[in-house]
XYZ file of C-alpha atoms in Angstrom:
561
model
C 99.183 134.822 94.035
C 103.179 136.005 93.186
C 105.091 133.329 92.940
C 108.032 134.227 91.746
C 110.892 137.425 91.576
C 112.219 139.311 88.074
C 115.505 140.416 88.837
C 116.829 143.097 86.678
C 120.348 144.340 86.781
C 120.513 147.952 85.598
C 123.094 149.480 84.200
C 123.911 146.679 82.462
C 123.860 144.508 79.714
C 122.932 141.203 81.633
C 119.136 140.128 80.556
C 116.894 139.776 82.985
C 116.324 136.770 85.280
C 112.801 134.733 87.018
C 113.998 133.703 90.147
C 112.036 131.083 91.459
C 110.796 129.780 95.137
C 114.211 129.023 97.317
C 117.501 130.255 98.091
C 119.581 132.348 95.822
C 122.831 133.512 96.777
C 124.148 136.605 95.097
C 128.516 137.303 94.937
C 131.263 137.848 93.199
C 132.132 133.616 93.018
C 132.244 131.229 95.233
C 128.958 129.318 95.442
C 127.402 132.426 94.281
C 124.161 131.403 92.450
C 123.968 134.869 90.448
C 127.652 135.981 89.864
C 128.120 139.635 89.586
C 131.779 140.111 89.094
C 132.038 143.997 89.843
C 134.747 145.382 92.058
C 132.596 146.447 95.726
C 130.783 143.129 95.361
C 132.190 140.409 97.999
C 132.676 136.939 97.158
C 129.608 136.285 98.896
C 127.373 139.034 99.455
C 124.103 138.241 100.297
C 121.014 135.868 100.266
C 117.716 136.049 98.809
C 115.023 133.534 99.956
C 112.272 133.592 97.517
C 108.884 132.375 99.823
C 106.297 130.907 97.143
C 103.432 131.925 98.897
C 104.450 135.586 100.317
C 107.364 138.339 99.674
C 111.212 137.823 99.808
C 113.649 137.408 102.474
C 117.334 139.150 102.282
C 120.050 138.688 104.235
C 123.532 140.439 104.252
C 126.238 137.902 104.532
C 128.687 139.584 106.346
C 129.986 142.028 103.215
C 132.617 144.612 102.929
C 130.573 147.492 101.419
C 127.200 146.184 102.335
C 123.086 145.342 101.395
C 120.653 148.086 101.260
C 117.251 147.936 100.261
C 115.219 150.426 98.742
C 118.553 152.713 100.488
C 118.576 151.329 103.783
C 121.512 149.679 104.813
C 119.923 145.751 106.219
C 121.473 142.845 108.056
C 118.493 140.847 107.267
C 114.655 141.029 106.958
C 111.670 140.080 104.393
C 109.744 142.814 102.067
C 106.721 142.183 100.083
C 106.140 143.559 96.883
C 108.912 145.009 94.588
C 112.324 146.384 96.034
C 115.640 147.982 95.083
C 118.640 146.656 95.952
C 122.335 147.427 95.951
C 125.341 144.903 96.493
C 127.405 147.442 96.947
C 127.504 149.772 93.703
C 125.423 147.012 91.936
C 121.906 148.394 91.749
C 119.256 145.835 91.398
C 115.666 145.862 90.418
C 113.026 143.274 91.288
C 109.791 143.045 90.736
C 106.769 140.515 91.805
C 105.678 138.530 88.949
C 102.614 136.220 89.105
C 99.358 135.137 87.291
C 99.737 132.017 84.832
C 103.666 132.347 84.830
C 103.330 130.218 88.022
C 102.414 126.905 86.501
C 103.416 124.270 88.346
C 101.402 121.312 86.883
C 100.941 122.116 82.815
C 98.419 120.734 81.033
C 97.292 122.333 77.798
C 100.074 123.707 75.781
C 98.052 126.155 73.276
C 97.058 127.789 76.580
C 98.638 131.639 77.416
C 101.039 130.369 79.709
C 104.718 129.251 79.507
C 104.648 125.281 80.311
C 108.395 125.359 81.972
C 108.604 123.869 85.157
C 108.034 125.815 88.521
C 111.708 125.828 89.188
C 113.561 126.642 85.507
C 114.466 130.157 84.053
C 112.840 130.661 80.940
C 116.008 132.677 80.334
C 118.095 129.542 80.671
C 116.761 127.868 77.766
C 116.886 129.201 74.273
C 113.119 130.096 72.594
C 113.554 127.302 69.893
C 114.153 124.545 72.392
C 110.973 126.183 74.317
C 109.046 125.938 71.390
C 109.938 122.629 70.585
C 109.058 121.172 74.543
C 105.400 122.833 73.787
C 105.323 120.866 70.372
C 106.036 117.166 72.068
C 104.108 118.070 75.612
C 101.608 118.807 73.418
C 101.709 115.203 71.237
C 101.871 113.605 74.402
C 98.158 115.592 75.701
C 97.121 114.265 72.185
C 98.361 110.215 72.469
C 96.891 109.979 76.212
C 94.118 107.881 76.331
C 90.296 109.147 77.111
C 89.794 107.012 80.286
C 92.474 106.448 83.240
C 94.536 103.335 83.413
C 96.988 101.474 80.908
C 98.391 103.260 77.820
C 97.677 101.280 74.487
C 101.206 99.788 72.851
C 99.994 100.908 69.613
C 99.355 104.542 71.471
C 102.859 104.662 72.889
C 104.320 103.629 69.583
C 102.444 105.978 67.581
C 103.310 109.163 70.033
C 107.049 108.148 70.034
C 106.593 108.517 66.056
C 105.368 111.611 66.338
C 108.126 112.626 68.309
C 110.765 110.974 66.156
C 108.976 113.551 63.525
C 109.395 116.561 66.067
C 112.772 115.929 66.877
C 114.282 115.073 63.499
C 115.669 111.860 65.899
C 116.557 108.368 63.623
C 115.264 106.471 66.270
C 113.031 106.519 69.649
C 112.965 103.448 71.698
C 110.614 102.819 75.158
C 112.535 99.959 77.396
C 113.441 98.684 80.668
C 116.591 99.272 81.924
C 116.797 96.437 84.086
C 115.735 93.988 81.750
C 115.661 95.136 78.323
C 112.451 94.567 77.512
C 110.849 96.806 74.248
C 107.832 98.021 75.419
C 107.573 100.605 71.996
C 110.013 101.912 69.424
C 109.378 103.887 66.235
C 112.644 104.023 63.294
C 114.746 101.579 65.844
C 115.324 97.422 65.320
C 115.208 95.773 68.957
C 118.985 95.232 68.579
C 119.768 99.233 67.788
C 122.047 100.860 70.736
C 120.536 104.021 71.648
C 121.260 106.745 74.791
C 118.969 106.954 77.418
C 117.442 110.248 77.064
C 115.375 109.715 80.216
C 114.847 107.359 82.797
C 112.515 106.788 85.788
C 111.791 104.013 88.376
C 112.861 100.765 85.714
C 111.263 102.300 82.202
C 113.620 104.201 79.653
C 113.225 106.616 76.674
C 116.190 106.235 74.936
C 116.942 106.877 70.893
C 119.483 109.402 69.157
C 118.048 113.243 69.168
C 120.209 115.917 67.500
C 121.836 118.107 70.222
C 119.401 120.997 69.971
C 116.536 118.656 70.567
C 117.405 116.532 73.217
C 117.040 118.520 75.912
C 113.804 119.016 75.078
C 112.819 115.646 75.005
C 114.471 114.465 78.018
C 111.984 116.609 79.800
C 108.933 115.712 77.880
C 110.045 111.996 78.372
C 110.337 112.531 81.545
C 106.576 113.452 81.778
C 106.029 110.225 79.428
C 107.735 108.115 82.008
C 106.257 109.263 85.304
C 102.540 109.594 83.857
C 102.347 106.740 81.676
C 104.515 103.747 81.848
C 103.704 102.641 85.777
C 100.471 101.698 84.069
C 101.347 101.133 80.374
C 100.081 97.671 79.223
C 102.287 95.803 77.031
C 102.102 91.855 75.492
C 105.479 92.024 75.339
C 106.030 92.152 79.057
C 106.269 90.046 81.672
C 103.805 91.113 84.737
C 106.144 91.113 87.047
C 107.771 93.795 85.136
C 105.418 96.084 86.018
C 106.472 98.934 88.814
C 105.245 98.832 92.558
C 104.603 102.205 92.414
C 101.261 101.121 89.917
C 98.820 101.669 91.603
C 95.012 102.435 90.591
C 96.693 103.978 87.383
C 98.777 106.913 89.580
C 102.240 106.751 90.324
C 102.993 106.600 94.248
C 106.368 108.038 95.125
C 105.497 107.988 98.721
C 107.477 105.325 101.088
C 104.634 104.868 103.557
C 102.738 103.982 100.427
C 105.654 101.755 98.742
C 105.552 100.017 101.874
C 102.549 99.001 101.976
C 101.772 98.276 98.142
C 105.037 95.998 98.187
C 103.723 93.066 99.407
C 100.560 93.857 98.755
C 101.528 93.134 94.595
C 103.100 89.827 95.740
C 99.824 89.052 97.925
C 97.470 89.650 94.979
C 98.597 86.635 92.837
C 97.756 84.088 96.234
C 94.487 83.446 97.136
C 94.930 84.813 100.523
C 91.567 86.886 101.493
C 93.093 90.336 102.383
C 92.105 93.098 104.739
C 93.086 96.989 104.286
C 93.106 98.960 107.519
C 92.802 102.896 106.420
C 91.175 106.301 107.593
C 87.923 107.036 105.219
C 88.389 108.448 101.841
C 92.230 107.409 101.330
C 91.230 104.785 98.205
C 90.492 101.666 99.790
C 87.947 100.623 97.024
C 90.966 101.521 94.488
C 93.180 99.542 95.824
C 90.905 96.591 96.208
C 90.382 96.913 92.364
C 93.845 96.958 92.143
C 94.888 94.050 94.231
C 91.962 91.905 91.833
C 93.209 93.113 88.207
C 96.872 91.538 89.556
C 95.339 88.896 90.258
C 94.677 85.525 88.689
C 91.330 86.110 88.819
C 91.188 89.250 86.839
C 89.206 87.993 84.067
C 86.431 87.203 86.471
C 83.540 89.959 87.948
C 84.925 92.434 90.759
C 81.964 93.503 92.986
C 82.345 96.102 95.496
C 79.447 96.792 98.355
C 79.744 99.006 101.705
C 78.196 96.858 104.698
C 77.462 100.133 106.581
C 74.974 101.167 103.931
C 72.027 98.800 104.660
C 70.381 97.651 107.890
C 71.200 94.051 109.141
C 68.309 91.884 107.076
C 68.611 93.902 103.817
C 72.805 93.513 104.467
C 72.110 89.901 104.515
C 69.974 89.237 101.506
C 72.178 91.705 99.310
C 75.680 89.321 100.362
C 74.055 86.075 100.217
C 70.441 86.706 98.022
C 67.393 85.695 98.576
C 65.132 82.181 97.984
C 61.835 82.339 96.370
C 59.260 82.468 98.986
C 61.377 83.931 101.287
C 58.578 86.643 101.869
C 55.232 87.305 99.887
C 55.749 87.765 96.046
C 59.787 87.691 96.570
C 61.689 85.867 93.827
C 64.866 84.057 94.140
C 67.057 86.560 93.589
C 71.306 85.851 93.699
C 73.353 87.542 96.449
C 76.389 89.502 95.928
C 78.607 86.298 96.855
C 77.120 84.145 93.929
C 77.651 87.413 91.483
C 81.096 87.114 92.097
C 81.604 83.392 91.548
C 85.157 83.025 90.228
C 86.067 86.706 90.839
C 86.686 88.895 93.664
C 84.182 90.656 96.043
C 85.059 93.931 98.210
C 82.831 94.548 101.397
C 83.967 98.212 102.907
C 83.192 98.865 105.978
C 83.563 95.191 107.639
C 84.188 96.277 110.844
C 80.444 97.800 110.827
C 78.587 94.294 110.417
C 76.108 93.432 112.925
C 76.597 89.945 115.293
C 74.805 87.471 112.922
C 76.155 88.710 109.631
C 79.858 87.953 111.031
C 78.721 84.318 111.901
C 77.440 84.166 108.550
C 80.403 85.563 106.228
C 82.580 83.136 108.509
C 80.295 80.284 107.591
C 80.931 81.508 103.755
C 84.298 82.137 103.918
C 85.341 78.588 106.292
C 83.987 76.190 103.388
C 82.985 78.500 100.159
C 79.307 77.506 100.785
C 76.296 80.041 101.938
C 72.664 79.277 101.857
C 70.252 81.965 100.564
C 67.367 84.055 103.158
C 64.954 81.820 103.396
C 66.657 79.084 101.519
C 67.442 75.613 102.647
C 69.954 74.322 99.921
C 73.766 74.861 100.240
C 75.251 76.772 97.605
C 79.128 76.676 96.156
C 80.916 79.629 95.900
C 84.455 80.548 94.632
C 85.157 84.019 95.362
C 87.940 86.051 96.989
C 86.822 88.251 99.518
C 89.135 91.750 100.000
C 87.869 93.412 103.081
C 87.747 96.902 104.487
C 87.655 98.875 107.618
C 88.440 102.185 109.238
C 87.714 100.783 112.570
C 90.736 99.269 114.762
C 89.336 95.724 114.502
C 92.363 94.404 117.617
C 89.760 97.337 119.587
C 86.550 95.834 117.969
C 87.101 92.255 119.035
C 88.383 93.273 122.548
C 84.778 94.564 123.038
C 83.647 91.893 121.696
C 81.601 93.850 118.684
C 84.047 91.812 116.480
C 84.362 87.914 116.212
C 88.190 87.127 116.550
C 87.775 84.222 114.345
C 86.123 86.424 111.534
C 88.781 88.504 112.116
C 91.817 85.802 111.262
C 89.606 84.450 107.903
C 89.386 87.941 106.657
C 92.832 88.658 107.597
C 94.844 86.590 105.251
C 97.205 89.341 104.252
C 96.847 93.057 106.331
C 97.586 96.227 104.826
C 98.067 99.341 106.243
C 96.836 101.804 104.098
C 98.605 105.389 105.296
C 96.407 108.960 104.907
C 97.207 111.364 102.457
C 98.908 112.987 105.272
C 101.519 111.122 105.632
C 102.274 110.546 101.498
C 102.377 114.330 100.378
C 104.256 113.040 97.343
C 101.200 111.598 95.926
C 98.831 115.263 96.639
C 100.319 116.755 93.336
C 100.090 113.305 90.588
C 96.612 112.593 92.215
C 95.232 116.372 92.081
C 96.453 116.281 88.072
C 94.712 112.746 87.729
C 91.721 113.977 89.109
C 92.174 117.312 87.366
C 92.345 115.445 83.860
C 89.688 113.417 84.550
C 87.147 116.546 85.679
C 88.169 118.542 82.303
C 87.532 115.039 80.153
C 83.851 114.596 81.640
C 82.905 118.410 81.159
C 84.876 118.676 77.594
C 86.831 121.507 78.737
C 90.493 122.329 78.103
C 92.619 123.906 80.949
C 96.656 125.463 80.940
C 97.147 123.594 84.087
C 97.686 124.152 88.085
C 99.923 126.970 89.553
C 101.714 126.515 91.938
C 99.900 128.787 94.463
C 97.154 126.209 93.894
C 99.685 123.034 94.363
C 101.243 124.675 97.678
C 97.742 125.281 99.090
C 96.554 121.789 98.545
C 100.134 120.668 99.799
C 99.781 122.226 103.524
C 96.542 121.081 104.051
C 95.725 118.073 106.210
C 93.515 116.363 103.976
C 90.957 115.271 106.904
C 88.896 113.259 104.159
C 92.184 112.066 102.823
C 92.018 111.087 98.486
C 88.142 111.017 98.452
C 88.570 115.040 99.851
C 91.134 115.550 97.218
C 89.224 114.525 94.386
C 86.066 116.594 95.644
C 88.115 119.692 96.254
C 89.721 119.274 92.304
C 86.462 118.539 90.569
C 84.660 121.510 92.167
C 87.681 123.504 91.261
C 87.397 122.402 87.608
C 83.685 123.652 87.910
C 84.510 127.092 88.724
C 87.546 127.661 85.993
C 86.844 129.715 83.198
C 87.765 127.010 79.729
C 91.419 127.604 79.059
C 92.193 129.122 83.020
C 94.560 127.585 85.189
C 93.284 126.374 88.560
C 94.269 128.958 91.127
C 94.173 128.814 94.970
C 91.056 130.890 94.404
C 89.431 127.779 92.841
C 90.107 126.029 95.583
C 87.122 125.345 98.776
C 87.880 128.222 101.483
C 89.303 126.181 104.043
C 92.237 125.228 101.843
C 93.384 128.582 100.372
C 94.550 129.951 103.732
C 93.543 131.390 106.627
C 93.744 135.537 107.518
C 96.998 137.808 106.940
C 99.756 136.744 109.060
C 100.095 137.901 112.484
C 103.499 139.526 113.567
C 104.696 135.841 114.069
C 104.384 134.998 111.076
C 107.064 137.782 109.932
C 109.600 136.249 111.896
C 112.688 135.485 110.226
C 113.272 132.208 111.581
C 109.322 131.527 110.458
C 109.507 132.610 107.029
C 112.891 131.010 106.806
C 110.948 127.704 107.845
C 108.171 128.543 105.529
C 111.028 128.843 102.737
C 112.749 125.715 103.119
C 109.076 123.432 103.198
C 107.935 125.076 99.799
C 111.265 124.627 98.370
C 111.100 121.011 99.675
C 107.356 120.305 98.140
C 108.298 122.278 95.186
C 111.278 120.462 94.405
C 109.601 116.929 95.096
C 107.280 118.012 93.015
C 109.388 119.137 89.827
C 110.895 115.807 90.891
C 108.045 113.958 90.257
C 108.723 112.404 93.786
C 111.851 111.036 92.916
C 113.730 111.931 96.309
C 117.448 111.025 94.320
C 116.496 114.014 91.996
C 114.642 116.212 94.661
C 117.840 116.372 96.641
C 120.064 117.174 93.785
C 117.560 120.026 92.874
C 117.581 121.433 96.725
C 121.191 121.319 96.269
C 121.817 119.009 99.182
C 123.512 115.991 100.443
C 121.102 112.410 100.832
C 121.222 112.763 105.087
C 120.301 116.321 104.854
C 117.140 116.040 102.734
C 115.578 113.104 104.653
C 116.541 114.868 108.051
C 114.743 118.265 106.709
C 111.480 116.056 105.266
C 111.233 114.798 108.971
C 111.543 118.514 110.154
C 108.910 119.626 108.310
C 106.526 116.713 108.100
C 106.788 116.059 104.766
C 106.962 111.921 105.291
C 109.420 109.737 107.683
C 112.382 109.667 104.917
C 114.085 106.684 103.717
C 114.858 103.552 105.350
C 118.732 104.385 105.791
C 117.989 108.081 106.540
């Protein structure tokens, strides 16, 4: 897939430039974005709208001498493939360009790609500075742990010395902004002022780079502080330091999620039970794991069983165990409730539990006592029960499949968990997660995902929501050759796109559309899902971006949108 334009300018001494996915205007000034100052070329000429997934859109903007393409005078329409064009006596050239030029998630940097980000000019940037963002991206592959979840101190520390090293900088310090906590420094005293370099949510890289290098590491901090510090583990900080967005080791950028996870973090240090309402497959299980490792109880077991797995009297003995004697040759054998004395214990699938089972989880759950099948003696139980359903339990009870007052002790805290739908800032952090994870178990290396790849798994629906996702990625990672990036033709049929457009789909005001939502998931994405930085990317006001996200479906916007 072509993802991008090279747009050469012949006759002329200018080099040549990658124009990426969006809007480019081309002038004489103004808000030109590509200023050729030639008599015969108006202040503002004309427009090119670069579509990521197919061809180029150009549009005269009302010019004194005129846009012709391939020497036809236009007003406005969309080619595929390459073109000439003239801006007046300024003849351009451009060409497709495509293959592993597109990355828009990098992983390995000794792969044949460039590792620049989907929406930079490789001509902006000179090759040394290029060179030197490979060098640190690459440290950074080298420090991350083996196994998802919190980043080692000494780990952070050592890759910060490494970059010290790299960049020639006195001193590299990891902080929080907020509250000045050290999380990791290498060559710095606690007490040494040093410039942020980058910053995201609360966490800081900050130190004292030579010019030439720090623009380099801002961006490979960057990476550092969107990947790693949500879920970097540190003695010398406070819990509550840690981000919102943590969650199951993946940084959530997504409101719908932020929402939800909010109060959920303040929940998990009660002793509340808690209930998560969610479609299948969006990470109920994870979050459950989550809500117990914030807990106080974190030190204790964390059991996890689906009550729609088993039929009603094997249900039973698994949650509350069997007494010896309970059948012929049967031992006494604990339940699932006594395993998880003094920890927590996740049933999925709640809403699925026959008529007796509810009477006897409330039993359990009313006074922290349960008696085994075919036992007679009480038995004591501390545990904290997390619960799970996809059902609409307010429909359940109604109908009276569900006991109301079941329904109130499980519900001690409720969380909404959204789809993947509804959160497509989270698609492209939890397809590299999963990406990582599927080139750890089968030892292989990979240059990353393109962005053909990213925008595919961006417009679809995700009917099986994260447990989908993950499927789609790891079968993806099957089919890639060692060292390939994962393409859209990696990807399961049903997500790489249906047949060739119809004449619809050639529309203007279609493709225009088209445009503006990959520029919109291309830019959250570059952003990391940092919406502040996404709109300053797009080039547009606050209002505007929130206003176009709700346009296109891309999440409900901020609160004060």
């Amino acid at each position: 897939m072509r993802l991008r334009y090279n747009l050469e300018w012949l006759g002329s001494d200018s080099p040549r430039r990658d124009l990426a996915p969006g809007r480019h205007v081309l002038g004489r000034g103004g808000r030109s974005d590509l200023v050729f100052d030639v008599p015969g070329v108006s202040r503002e000429h004309a427009e090119l709208i670069v579509c990521a997934d197919r061809g180029l859109l150009v549009r005269d903007l009302g010019s004194t001498n005129g846009t012709r393409v391939d020497g036809v005078r236009i007003s406005e329409g969309a080619w595929h493939g390459d073109i000439d064009l003239a801006l007046g006596s300024v003849q351009l050239r451009l060409r497709e360009r495509g293959g592993l030029d597109a990355l828009a998630l990098a992983l390995d940097a000794n792969a044949q790609a460039p590792v620049a980000p989907a929406d930079e000019q490789p001509t902006a940037a000179p090759t040394a500075v290029q060179n030197q963002l490979r060098e640190l991206r690459q440290a950074l592959e080298n420090a991350r742990p083996e196994t998802a979840g919190a980043w080692p101190v000494e780990a952070l520390a050592s890759l910060l010395q490494r970059w010290r090293e790299l960049t020639e900088a006195t001193a590299l310090r990891l902080q929080q902004g907020d509250s000045g906590t050290v999380l990791a420094q290498a060559g710095a005293s606690p007490m040494q002022p040093l410039s942020v370099i980058a910053e995201h949510a609360s966490w800081q890289l900050a130190g004292d780079p030579p010019p030439g290098a720090a623009r380099a590491l801002a961006e490979a901090g960057s990476e550092l502080l969107r990947w790693a510090m949500p879920a970097a583990s540190a003695p010398t900080a406070a819990p509550a330091a840690a981000a919102p967005r943590d969650w199951p080791g993946l940084a959530s950028a997504a409101p719908a999620m932020r929402a939800a996870l909010a109060p959920l973090e303040r929940v998990a240090a009660a002793t509340l039970p808690v209930l998560l309402l969610g479609e299948t497959g969006v990470g109920k299980e994870l979050i459950a794991h989550w809500v117990h490792r914030r807990s106080p109880r974190r030190d204790g077991p964390f059991l996890a069983f689906n009550c729609a797995a088993l039929p009603r009297e094997l249900l039973e003995a698994e949650l509350f165990g069997v007494e010896r004697g309970a059948a012929t040759g049967v031992e006494a054998r604990p339940g699932l409730f006594e395993q998880a004395h003094g920890g927590s214990l996740f049933l999925d699938e709640v809403g699925d539990t026959a008529a007796e089972t509810q009477v006897r989880l409330l039993r359990a759950l009313e006074d922290g006592r349960l008696v085994r099948v075919g036992g007679r003696k009480p038995i004591v139980v501390d545990v904290r029960v997390i619960a799970a359903t996809n059902r609409d339990l307010d429909i359940e009870v109604a109908a009276g499949r569900f006991r109301l007052d079941l329904y109130h002790r499980l519900a001690g805290h409720t969380a909404h968990i959204p789809p993947l739908r509804e959160r497509p800032e989270d698609i492209a952090p939890l397809a590299l997660h999963f990406f990582r994870q599927a080139l750890a178990r089968g030892g292989r290396r990979s240059a990353g995902i393109t962005a053909a790849a990213l925008l595919a798994l961006q417009q679809w629906r995700w009917p099986g929501n994260v447990r989908e996702l993950r499927q789609a990625i790891e079968r993806a990672a099957v089919l890639l050759d060692d060292g390939g990036a994962l393409d859209r033709e990696h990807l399961p049929e049903a997500l790489r796109g249906g047949p060739p457009p119809g004449v619809d789909a050639l529309l203007l005001e279609s493709a225009l559309a088209r445009a503006e939502r990959e520029a919109l998931i291309l830019a959250l994405t570059v952003a990391g899902g940092d919406h502040e930085r996404a709109w300053g990317l797009l080039g547009i006001g606050k209002t505007s971006f929130y206003k176009k996200l709700r346009e296109q479906g891309l999440g409900r916007g901020g609160e004060d949108a």
